[in-house]
mmCIF file with all atom_site columns, C-alpha atoms in Angstrom:
data_model
loop_
_atom_site.group_PDB
_atom_site.id
_atom_site.type_symbol
_atom_site.label_atom_id
_atom_site.label_alt_id
_atom_site.label_comp_id
_atom_site.label_asym_id
_atom_site.label_entity_id
_atom_site.label_seq_id
_atom_site.pdbx_PDB_ins_code
_atom_site.Cartn_x
_atom_site.Cartn_y
_atom_site.Cartn_z
_atom_site.occupancy
_atom_site.B_iso_or_equiv
_atom_site.pdbx_formal_charge
_atom_site.auth_seq_id
_atom_site.auth_comp_id
_atom_site.auth_asym_id
_atom_site.auth_atom_id
_atom_site.pdbx_PDB_model_num
ATOM 1   C CA . THR A 1 1   ? 31.910 10.700 47.829 1.00 51.00 ? 192 THR A CA 1
ATOM 2   C CA . GLY A 1 2   ? 33.481 14.071 48.568 1.00 49.00 ? 193 GLY A CA 1
ATOM 3   C CA . ALA A 1 3   ? 30.665 15.159 50.831 1.00 44.00 ? 194 ALA A CA 1
ATOM 4   C CA . THR A 1 4   ? 30.956 11.967 52.910 1.00 42.00 ? 195 THR A CA 1
ATOM 5   C CA . ARG A 1 5   ? 34.745 12.316 53.124 1.00 41.00 ? 196 ARG A CA 1
ATOM 6   C CA . ASP A 1 6   ? 34.419 15.935 54.226 1.00 43.00 ? 197 ASP A CA 1
ATOM 7   C CA . ALA A 1 7   ? 31.881 15.088 56.942 1.00 36.00 ? 198 ALA A CA 1
ATOM 8   C CA . TYR A 1 8   ? 34.057 12.245 58.201 1.00 35.00 ? 199 TYR A CA 1
ATOM 9   C CA . ARG A 1 9   ? 37.123 14.547 58.324 1.00 40.00 ? 200 ARG A CA 1
ATOM 10  C CA . GLN A 1 10  ? 35.172 17.107 60.448 1.00 41.00 ? 201 GLN A CA 1
ATOM 11  C CA . VAL A 1 11  ? 34.377 14.470 62.930 1.00 36.00 ? 202 VAL A CA 1
ATOM 12  C CA . GLN A 1 12  ? 38.011 13.390 63.111 1.00 40.00 ? 203 GLN A CA 1
ATOM 13  C CA . GLU A 1 13  ? 39.186 16.932 63.641 1.00 43.00 ? 204 GLU A CA 1
ATOM 14  C CA . GLN A 1 14  ? 36.888 17.337 66.685 1.00 39.00 ? 205 GLN A CA 1
ATOM 15  C CA . THR A 1 15  ? 38.832 14.762 68.723 1.00 41.00 ? 206 THR A CA 1
ATOM 16  C CA . GLY A 1 16  ? 40.696 16.055 71.785 1.00 46.00 ? 207 GLY A CA 1
ATOM 17  C CA . VAL A 1 17  ? 43.778 13.966 71.098 1.00 49.00 ? 208 VAL A CA 1
ATOM 18  C CA . PRO A 1 18  ? 45.790 13.493 67.910 1.00 48.00 ? 209 PRO A CA 1
ATOM 19  C CA . GLU A 1 19  ? 44.775 10.640 65.516 1.00 55.00 ? 210 GLU A CA 1
ATOM 20  C CA . ALA A 1 20  ? 46.594 9.264  62.462 1.00 61.00 ? 211 ALA A CA 1
ATOM 21  C CA . VAL A 1 21  ? 44.975 10.299 59.183 1.00 63.00 ? 212 VAL A CA 1
ATOM 22  C CA . THR A 1 22  ? 45.792 9.868  55.576 1.00 75.00 ? 213 THR A CA 1
ATOM 23  C CA . ILE A 1 23  ? 47.275 12.782 53.553 1.00 84.00 ? 214 ILE A CA 1
ATOM 24  C CA . GLU A 1 24  ? 44.849 13.666 50.774 1.00 88.00 ? 215 GLU A CA 1
ATOM 25  C CA . LEU A 1 25  ? 46.935 14.883 47.801 1.00 88.00 ? 216 LEU A CA 1
ATOM 26  C CA . ARG A 1 26  ? 45.061 16.841 45.162 1.00 84.00 ? 217 ARG A CA 1
ATOM 27  C CA . ALA A 1 27  ? 44.666 15.504 41.652 1.00 83.00 ? 218 ALA A CA 1
ATOM 28  C CA . ASN A 1 28  ? 46.493 18.793 40.530 1.00 85.00 ? 219 ASN A CA 1
ATOM 29  C CA . ASP A 1 29  ? 47.913 21.929 42.080 1.00 85.00 ? 220 ASP A CA 1
ATOM 30  C CA . LYS A 1 30  ? 47.824 25.676 41.502 1.00 86.00 ? 221 LYS A CA 1
ATOM 31  C CA . ALA A 1 31  ? 50.933 27.550 42.246 1.00 88.00 ? 222 ALA A CA 1
ATOM 32  C CA . ALA A 1 32  ? 51.816 31.242 41.957 1.00 89.00 ? 223 ALA A CA 1
ATOM 33  C CA . THR A 1 33  ? 54.324 32.032 39.119 1.00 91.00 ? 224 THR A CA 1
ATOM 34  C CA . GLN A 1 34  ? 55.282 35.481 40.234 1.00 92.00 ? 225 GLN A CA 1
ATOM 35  C CA . HIS A 1 35  ? 56.481 37.430 43.271 1.00 89.00 ? 226 HIS A CA 1
ATOM 36  C CA . SER A 1 36  ? 54.174 40.213 44.538 1.00 86.00 ? 227 SER A CA 1
ATOM 37  C CA . THR A 1 37  ? 56.634 42.583 42.766 1.00 87.00 ? 228 THR A CA 1
ATOM 38  C CA . GLY A 1 38  ? 55.650 40.997 39.416 1.00 85.00 ? 229 GLY A CA 1
ATOM 39  C CA . ASP A 1 39  ? 58.990 39.250 38.939 1.00 90.00 ? 230 ASP A CA 1
ATOM 40  C CA . ASP A 1 40  ? 58.812 35.631 37.854 1.00 92.00 ? 231 ASP A CA 1
ATOM 41  C CA . LEU A 1 41  ? 59.532 33.017 40.481 1.00 95.00 ? 232 LEU A CA 1
ATOM 42  C CA . PRO A 1 42  ? 62.447 30.593 39.976 1.00 95.00 ? 233 PRO A CA 1
ATOM 43  C CA . THR A 1 43  ? 61.370 27.173 38.873 1.00 97.00 ? 234 THR A CA 1
ATOM 44  C CA . PHE A 1 44  ? 62.650 23.762 40.033 1.00 97.00 ? 235 PHE A CA 1
ATOM 45  C CA . GLY A 1 45  ? 62.568 20.375 38.391 1.00 97.00 ? 236 GLY A CA 1
ATOM 46  C CA . GLY A 1 46  ? 61.284 17.157 39.928 1.00 97.00 ? 237 GLY A CA 1
ATOM 47  C CA . HIS A 1 47  ? 58.320 18.428 41.930 1.00 97.00 ? 238 HIS A CA 1
ATOM 48  C CA . LEU A 1 48  ? 55.318 16.111 42.305 1.00 95.00 ? 239 LEU A CA 1
ATOM 49  C CA . TYR A 1 49  ? 53.141 18.724 40.585 1.00 95.00 ? 240 TYR A CA 1
ATOM 50  C CA . SER A 1 50  ? 55.543 19.758 37.795 1.00 94.00 ? 241 SER A CA 1
ATOM 51  C CA . ASP A 1 51  ? 54.197 21.353 34.630 1.00 93.00 ? 242 ASP A CA 1
ATOM 52  C CA . ALA A 1 52  ? 54.479 19.959 31.153 1.00 92.00 ? 243 ALA A CA 1
ATOM 53  C CA . ALA A 1 53  ? 58.108 21.192 30.975 1.00 95.00 ? 244 ALA A CA 1
ATOM 54  C CA . GLY A 1 54  ? 58.971 19.371 34.295 1.00 95.00 ? 245 GLY A CA 1
ATOM 55  C CA . GLN A 1 55  ? 59.276 22.567 36.328 1.00 96.00 ? 246 GLN A CA 1
ATOM 56  C CA . TYR A 1 56  ? 57.510 24.003 39.363 1.00 96.00 ? 247 TYR A CA 1
ATOM 57  C CA . PRO A 1 57  ? 57.628 27.681 40.539 1.00 96.00 ? 248 PRO A CA 1
ATOM 58  C CA . ALA A 1 58  ? 58.539 28.151 44.137 1.00 95.00 ? 249 ALA A CA 1
ATOM 59  C CA . ASP A 1 59  ? 59.371 31.112 46.361 1.00 94.00 ? 250 ASP A CA 1
ATOM 60  C CA . LEU A 1 60  ? 62.203 29.442 48.422 1.00 94.00 ? 251 LEU A CA 1
ATOM 61  C CA . ASN A 1 61  ? 64.589 31.008 50.893 1.00 92.00 ? 252 ASN A CA 1
ATOM 62  C CA . ASP A 1 62  ? 68.325 30.282 50.724 1.00 92.00 ? 253 ASP A CA 1
ATOM 63  C CA . TRP A 1 63  ? 68.133 27.253 52.991 1.00 91.00 ? 254 TRP A CA 1
ATOM 64  C CA . GLU A 1 64  ? 65.193 25.782 51.174 1.00 94.00 ? 255 GLU A CA 1
ATOM 65  C CA . THR A 1 65  ? 66.824 26.252 47.789 1.00 96.00 ? 256 THR A CA 1
ATOM 66  C CA . LYS A 1 66  ? 69.992 24.466 48.966 1.00 96.00 ? 257 LYS A CA 1
ATOM 67  C CA . VAL A 1 67  ? 67.925 21.641 50.232 1.00 96.00 ? 258 VAL A CA 1
ATOM 68  C CA . VAL A 1 68  ? 65.892 21.229 47.082 1.00 97.00 ? 259 VAL A CA 1
ATOM 69  C CA . THR A 1 69  ? 68.910 21.351 44.804 1.00 97.00 ? 260 THR A CA 1
ATOM 70  C CA . THR A 1 70  ? 70.840 18.963 47.052 1.00 98.00 ? 261 THR A CA 1
ATOM 71  C CA . GLU A 1 71  ? 67.965 16.442 47.217 1.00 98.00 ? 262 GLU A CA 1
ATOM 72  C CA . THR A 1 72  ? 67.139 16.610 43.479 1.00 97.00 ? 263 THR A CA 1
ATOM 73  C CA . ASP A 1 73  ? 70.819 15.866 42.659 1.00 97.00 ? 264 ASP A CA 1
ATOM 74  C CA . ARG A 1 74  ? 70.858 12.659 44.554 1.00 98.00 ? 265 ARG A CA 1
ATOM 75  C CA . PRO A 1 75  ? 71.006 9.545  42.351 1.00 97.00 ? 266 PRO A CA 1
ATOM 76  C CA . SER A 1 76  ? 68.071 7.879  44.067 1.00 97.00 ? 267 SER A CA 1
ATOM 77  C CA . PHE A 1 77  ? 65.735 10.992 43.767 1.00 98.00 ? 268 PHE A CA 1
ATOM 78  C CA . VAL A 1 78  ? 62.416 10.571 42.140 1.00 98.00 ? 269 VAL A CA 1
ATOM 79  C CA . ALA A 1 79  ? 60.175 13.566 43.205 1.00 98.00 ? 270 ALA A CA 1
ATOM 80  C CA . TRP A 1 80  ? 59.731 16.211 45.877 1.00 98.00 ? 271 TRP A CA 1
ATOM 81  C CA . TYR A 1 81  ? 56.682 17.765 47.501 1.00 97.00 ? 272 TYR A CA 1
ATOM 82  C CA . ARG A 1 82  ? 56.558 21.057 49.254 1.00 95.00 ? 273 ARG A CA 1
ATOM 83  C CA . ASN A 1 83  ? 54.355 20.337 52.276 1.00 94.00 ? 274 ASN A CA 1
ATOM 84  C CA . PRO A 1 84  ? 51.729 23.016 52.785 1.00 92.00 ? 275 PRO A CA 1
ATOM 85  C CA . SER A 1 85  ? 52.625 25.309 55.681 1.00 89.00 ? 276 SER A CA 1
ATOM 86  C CA . ARG A 1 86  ? 48.930 25.350 56.814 1.00 91.00 ? 277 ARG A CA 1
ATOM 87  C CA . ALA A 1 87  ? 47.249 22.424 58.701 1.00 90.00 ? 278 ALA A CA 1
ATOM 88  C CA . THR A 1 88  ? 45.237 21.205 55.636 1.00 91.00 ? 279 THR A CA 1
ATOM 89  C CA . PRO A 1 89  ? 44.254 17.608 54.628 1.00 92.00 ? 280 PRO A CA 1
ATOM 90  C CA . ASN A 1 90  ? 46.938 17.954 51.844 1.00 92.00 ? 281 ASN A CA 1
ATOM 91  C CA . ALA A 1 91  ? 49.666 18.361 54.480 1.00 94.00 ? 282 ALA A CA 1
ATOM 92  C CA . LEU A 1 92  ? 51.706 16.005 56.537 1.00 94.00 ? 283 LEU A CA 1
ATOM 93  C CA . ARG A 1 93  ? 50.942 17.168 59.977 1.00 95.00 ? 284 ARG A CA 1
ATOM 94  C CA . ILE A 1 94  ? 52.774 16.091 63.138 1.00 94.00 ? 285 ILE A CA 1
ATOM 95  C CA . ALA A 1 95  ? 51.083 16.779 66.445 1.00 93.00 ? 286 ALA A CA 1
ATOM 96  C CA . TYR A 1 96  ? 52.827 18.492 69.283 1.00 92.00 ? 287 TYR A CA 1
ATOM 97  C CA . GLN A 1 97  ? 52.035 20.142 72.499 1.00 88.00 ? 288 GLN A CA 1
ATOM 98  C CA . THR A 1 98  ? 52.741 23.828 73.074 1.00 83.00 ? 289 THR A CA 1
ATOM 99  C CA . ASP A 1 99  ? 54.373 25.150 76.176 1.00 77.00 ? 290 ASP A CA 1
ATOM 100 C CA . ALA A 1 100 ? 50.778 25.923 77.381 1.00 80.00 ? 291 ALA A CA 1
ATOM 101 C CA . GLY A 1 101 ? 49.852 22.293 76.963 1.00 83.00 ? 292 GLY A CA 1
ATOM 102 C CA . ASP A 1 102 ? 47.607 22.821 73.900 1.00 88.00 ? 293 ASP A CA 1
ATOM 103 C CA . TRP A 1 103 ? 47.732 20.567 70.859 1.00 91.00 ? 294 TRP A CA 1
ATOM 104 C CA . SER A 1 104 ? 49.011 22.129 67.600 1.00 91.00 ? 295 SER A CA 1
ATOM 105 C CA . SER A 1 105 ? 50.670 20.690 64.476 1.00 92.00 ? 296 SER A CA 1
ATOM 106 C CA . LEU A 1 106 ? 54.020 20.938 62.861 1.00 93.00 ? 297 LEU A CA 1
ATOM 107 C CA . GLN A 1 107 ? 54.015 20.978 59.012 1.00 94.00 ? 298 GLN A CA 1
ATOM 108 C CA . VAL A 1 108 ? 57.460 19.820 57.858 1.00 95.00 ? 299 VAL A CA 1
ATOM 109 C CA . ASP A 1 109 ? 58.845 21.650 54.782 1.00 95.00 ? 300 ASP A CA 1
ATOM 110 C CA . PHE A 1 110 ? 59.600 18.879 52.327 1.00 97.00 ? 301 PHE A CA 1
ATOM 111 C CA . LEU A 1 111 ? 58.833 15.265 51.518 1.00 97.00 ? 302 LEU A CA 1
ATOM 112 C CA . ILE A 1 112 ? 61.333 13.626 49.149 1.00 98.00 ? 303 ILE A CA 1
ATOM 113 C CA . VAL A 1 113 ? 60.398 10.502 47.269 1.00 98.00 ? 304 VAL A CA 1
ATOM 114 C CA . SER A 1 114 ? 63.378 8.247  46.443 1.00 98.00 ? 305 SER A CA 1
ATOM 115 C CA . ARG A 1 115 ? 64.050 4.823  45.082 1.00 97.00 ? 306 ARG A CA 1
ATOM 116 C CA . ARG A 1 116 ? 65.451 2.269  47.425 1.00 96.00 ? 307 ARG A CA 1
ATOM 117 C CA . ASP A 1 117 ? 68.153 -0.212 46.334 1.00 94.00 ? 308 ASP A CA 1
ATOM 118 C CA . ASP A 1 118 ? 65.478 -2.820 45.710 1.00 95.00 ? 309 ASP A CA 1
ATOM 119 C CA . GLY A 1 119 ? 63.613 -0.582 43.351 1.00 95.00 ? 310 GLY A CA 1
ATOM 120 C CA . THR A 1 120 ? 60.726 0.321  45.751 1.00 96.00 ? 311 THR A CA 1
ATOM 121 C CA . LEU A 1 121 ? 59.749 3.876  46.401 1.00 97.00 ? 312 LEU A CA 1
ATOM 122 C CA . ALA A 1 122 ? 59.700 5.513  49.812 1.00 97.00 ? 313 ALA A CA 1
ATOM 123 C CA . ALA A 1 123 ? 59.578 8.977  51.330 1.00 97.00 ? 314 ALA A CA 1
ATOM 124 C CA . SER A 1 124 ? 61.960 11.079 53.409 1.00 98.00 ? 315 SER A CA 1
ATOM 125 C CA . ILE A 1 125 ? 61.022 14.053 55.605 1.00 97.00 ? 316 ILE A CA 1
ATOM 126 C CA . VAL A 1 126 ? 63.654 16.887 55.100 1.00 98.00 ? 317 VAL A CA 1
ATOM 127 C CA . ASP A 1 127 ? 62.806 19.867 57.286 1.00 96.00 ? 318 ASP A CA 1
ATOM 128 C CA . PRO A 1 128 ? 64.925 23.031 57.337 1.00 92.00 ? 319 PRO A CA 1
ATOM 129 C CA . HIS A 1 129 ? 63.758 25.077 60.276 1.00 78.00 ? 320 HIS A CA 1
ATOM 130 C CA . GLY A 1 130 ? 65.430 27.705 62.323 1.00 70.00 ? 321 GLY A CA 1
ATOM 131 C CA . ASP A 1 131 ? 65.131 28.109 66.131 1.00 69.00 ? 322 ASP A CA 1
ATOM 132 C CA . HIS A 1 132 ? 63.576 31.516 65.716 1.00 62.00 ? 323 HIS A CA 1
ATOM 133 C CA . LEU A 1 133 ? 60.112 29.851 65.262 1.00 64.00 ? 324 LEU A CA 1
ATOM 134 C CA . ALA A 1 134 ? 57.723 29.584 68.166 1.00 63.00 ? 325 ALA A CA 1
ATOM 135 C CA . ASP A 1 135 ? 57.850 26.237 70.046 1.00 85.00 ? 326 ASP A CA 1
ATOM 136 C CA . ALA A 1 136 ? 60.996 25.241 68.162 1.00 90.00 ? 327 ALA A CA 1
ATOM 137 C CA . LYS A 1 137 ? 62.062 22.818 70.887 1.00 91.00 ? 328 LYS A CA 1
ATOM 138 C CA . ALA A 1 138 ? 58.602 21.239 71.226 1.00 92.00 ? 329 ALA A CA 1
ATOM 139 C CA . LYS A 1 139 ? 58.385 20.786 67.387 1.00 93.00 ? 330 LYS A CA 1
ATOM 140 C CA . LEU A 1 140 ? 61.787 19.196 67.285 1.00 94.00 ? 331 LEU A CA 1
ATOM 141 C CA . ARG A 1 141 ? 60.938 16.785 69.998 1.00 94.00 ? 332 ARG A CA 1
ATOM 142 C CA . ALA A 1 142 ? 57.654 15.980 68.267 1.00 95.00 ? 333 ALA A CA 1
ATOM 143 C CA . LEU A 1 143 ? 59.540 15.151 65.106 1.00 96.00 ? 334 LEU A CA 1
ATOM 144 C CA . ALA A 1 144 ? 61.912 12.899 67.114 1.00 97.00 ? 335 ALA A CA 1
ATOM 145 C CA . ASP A 1 145 ? 58.931 11.073 68.499 1.00 97.00 ? 336 ASP A CA 1
ATOM 146 C CA . PHE A 1 146 ? 57.355 10.763 65.128 1.00 96.00 ? 337 PHE A CA 1
ATOM 147 C CA . ALA A 1 147 ? 60.642 9.366  63.702 1.00 97.00 ? 338 ALA A CA 1
ATOM 148 C CA . GLU A 1 148 ? 60.795 6.727  66.370 1.00 97.00 ? 339 GLU A CA 1
ATOM 149 C CA . ALA A 1 149 ? 57.131 5.772  65.863 1.00 95.00 ? 340 ALA A CA 1
ATOM 150 C CA . HIS A 1 150 ? 57.353 5.505  62.094 1.00 95.00 ? 341 HIS A CA 1
ATOM 151 C CA . ALA A 1 151 ? 60.984 4.751  61.316 1.00 94.00 ? 342 ALA A CA 1
ATOM 152 C CA . THR A 1 152 ? 60.180 1.799  59.025 1.00 94.00 ? 343 THR A CA 1
ATOM 153 C CA . ARG A 1 153 ? 57.990 3.922  56.802 1.00 93.00 ? 344 ARG A CA 1
ATOM 154 C CA . PHE A 1 154 ? 60.646 6.505  55.801 1.00 97.00 ? 345 PHE A CA 1
ATOM 155 C CA . ILE A 1 155 ? 64.152 6.531  54.285 1.00 97.00 ? 346 ILE A CA 1
ATOM 156 C CA . ARG A 1 156 ? 65.298 9.604  56.231 1.00 98.00 ? 347 ARG A CA 1
ATOM 157 C CA . ILE A 1 157 ? 63.773 11.938 58.757 1.00 98.00 ? 348 ILE A CA 1
ATOM 158 C CA . VAL A 1 158 ? 66.043 14.952 59.225 1.00 98.00 ? 349 VAL A CA 1
ATOM 159 C CA . SER A 1 159 ? 65.900 18.428 60.672 1.00 97.00 ? 350 SER A CA 1
ATOM 160 C CA . ILE A 1 160 ? 68.237 20.970 59.152 1.00 96.00 ? 351 ILE A CA 1
ATOM 161 C CA . SER A 1 161 ? 69.589 24.309 60.528 1.00 94.00 ? 352 SER A CA 1
ATOM 162 C CA . LYS A 1 162 ? 72.474 26.597 60.271 1.00 92.00 ? 353 LYS A CA 1
ATOM 163 C CA . GLY A 1 163 ? 75.520 25.974 62.472 1.00 92.00 ? 354 GLY A CA 1
ATOM 164 C CA . SER A 1 164 ? 77.513 28.736 64.047 1.00 92.00 ? 355 SER A CA 1
ATOM 165 C CA . ASP A 1 165 ? 80.002 28.456 61.113 1.00 92.00 ? 356 ASP A CA 1
ATOM 166 C CA . GLY A 1 166 ? 77.143 29.356 58.696 1.00 92.00 ? 357 GLY A CA 1
ATOM 167 C CA . GLY A 1 167 ? 77.003 25.945 57.092 1.00 94.00 ? 358 GLY A CA 1
ATOM 168 C CA . LEU A 1 168 ? 73.867 23.748 57.115 1.00 95.00 ? 359 LEU A CA 1
ATOM 169 C CA . ARG A 1 169 ? 73.833 21.016 59.761 1.00 96.00 ? 360 ARG A CA 1
ATOM 170 C CA . VAL A 1 170 ? 71.533 18.100 60.019 1.00 97.00 ? 361 VAL A CA 1
ATOM 171 C CA . LEU A 1 171 ? 70.012 16.070 62.818 1.00 97.00 ? 362 LEU A CA 1
ATOM 172 C CA . ASP A 1 172 ? 69.273 12.518 61.576 1.00 98.00 ? 363 ASP A CA 1
ATOM 173 C CA . LEU A 1 173 ? 66.216 11.581 63.866 1.00 98.00 ? 364 LEU A CA 1
ATOM 174 C CA . LEU A 1 174 ? 66.206 8.008  62.771 1.00 98.00 ? 365 LEU A CA 1
ATOM 175 C CA . GLU A 1 175 ? 69.263 7.574  64.857 1.00 98.00 ? 366 GLU A CA 1
ATOM 176 C CA . ALA A 1 176 ? 68.496 6.740  68.496 1.00 98.00 ? 367 ALA A CA 1
ATOM 177 C CA . HIS A 1 177 ? 71.340 8.793  70.044 1.00 98.00 ? 368 HIS A CA 1
ATOM 178 C CA . VAL A 1 178 ? 70.212 11.857 68.108 1.00 98.00 ? 369 VAL A CA 1
ATOM 179 C CA . ARG A 1 179 ? 66.661 11.467 69.418 1.00 98.00 ? 370 ARG A CA 1
ATOM 180 C CA . GLU A 1 180 ? 68.032 11.049 72.926 1.00 98.00 ? 371 GLU A CA 1
ATOM 181 C CA . ALA A 1 181 ? 70.053 14.256 72.534 1.00 97.00 ? 372 ALA A CA 1
ATOM 182 C CA . VAL A 1 182 ? 66.921 16.171 71.321 1.00 96.00 ? 373 VAL A CA 1
ATOM 183 C CA . ARG A 1 183 ? 64.849 14.953 74.215 1.00 96.00 ? 374 ARG A CA 1
ATOM 184 C CA . ASP A 1 184 ? 67.594 15.632 76.804 1.00 96.00 ? 375 ASP A CA 1
ATOM 185 C CA . PHE A 1 185 ? 68.267 19.148 75.509 1.00 94.00 ? 376 PHE A CA 1
ATOM 186 C CA . ASP A 1 186 ? 67.143 21.883 78.020 1.00 90.00 ? 377 ASP A CA 1
ATOM 187 C CA . GLY A 1 187 ? 68.792 24.927 76.522 1.00 86.00 ? 378 GLY A CA 1
ATOM 188 C CA . ALA A 1 188 ? 66.996 28.060 75.438 1.00 81.00 ? 379 ALA A CA 1
ATOM 189 C CA . GLN A 1 189 ? 67.763 27.775 71.744 1.00 87.00 ? 380 GLN A CA 1
ATOM 190 C CA . VAL A 1 190 ? 67.833 24.505 69.776 1.00 91.00 ? 381 VAL A CA 1
ATOM 191 C CA . SER A 1 191 ? 70.473 25.931 67.505 1.00 91.00 ? 382 SER A CA 1
ATOM 192 C CA . ALA A 1 192 ? 73.013 24.601 70.000 1.00 93.00 ? 383 ALA A CA 1
ATOM 193 C CA . LEU A 1 193 ? 71.981 21.095 69.063 1.00 95.00 ? 384 LEU A CA 1
ATOM 194 C CA . TYR A 1 194 ? 73.166 21.715 65.493 1.00 95.00 ? 385 TYR A CA 1
ATOM 195 C CA . ASP A 1 195 ? 76.591 22.621 66.770 1.00 95.00 ? 386 ASP A CA 1
ATOM 196 C CA . SER A 1 196 ? 76.733 19.508 68.892 1.00 96.00 ? 387 SER A CA 1
ATOM 197 C CA . ALA A 1 197 ? 78.137 16.119 68.240 1.00 96.00 ? 388 ALA A CA 1
ATOM 198 C CA . ALA A 1 198 ? 74.573 14.862 67.510 1.00 97.00 ? 389 ALA A CA 1
ATOM 199 C CA . ALA A 1 199 ? 74.570 16.809 64.219 1.00 97.00 ? 390 ALA A CA 1
ATOM 200 C CA . LEU A 1 200 ? 76.466 16.326 60.966 1.00 97.00 ? 391 LEU A CA 1
ATOM 201 C CA . PRO A 1 201 ? 77.124 18.590 57.963 1.00 97.00 ? 392 PRO A CA 1
ATOM 202 C CA . TYR A 1 202 ? 74.236 18.585 55.491 1.00 97.00 ? 393 TYR A CA 1
ATOM 203 C CA . LEU A 1 203 ? 75.648 17.104 52.293 1.00 94.00 ? 394 LEU A CA 1
#
């Protein structure tokens, strides 16, 4: 029952160390259709919770819009999910330790469902994030660790940011040499990684 599930979740969340839990997708979703100004939000096709017309309203920034349009144009694309930004049961949450040593969670931006060559479905993590965010280095390292631990479960696990030339660059965290570069990086801003040989143009 729902009450039993909620009670079990409360016990899980009291643990002092991270534990693997299942994402609990809602049966349906409510989404805002207008900006705070009253203007209609743009809509995008292919979302997991699309309306009857196959559209989903979303307030995306330039990077996120580029990612969604690029991913939905891929021949293998099936659906996309905008991962909640808050640490809720409906979100994919990746644990990381802050500089102070406390546990927190990274909520990646997008999950992309695609069809493999053999016809089976699998997900990718596609995460466009800038280095202006708090604990950017710790979050990127946590995503690299997650990629290593769960590589067989995902088609891609990528982190995206702007390079110094203004174009989007991608770190493919399923590649061992990329994870090594992330773990070895000791600079102040992770943006340098996206200009390095470890990154490729996001296409």
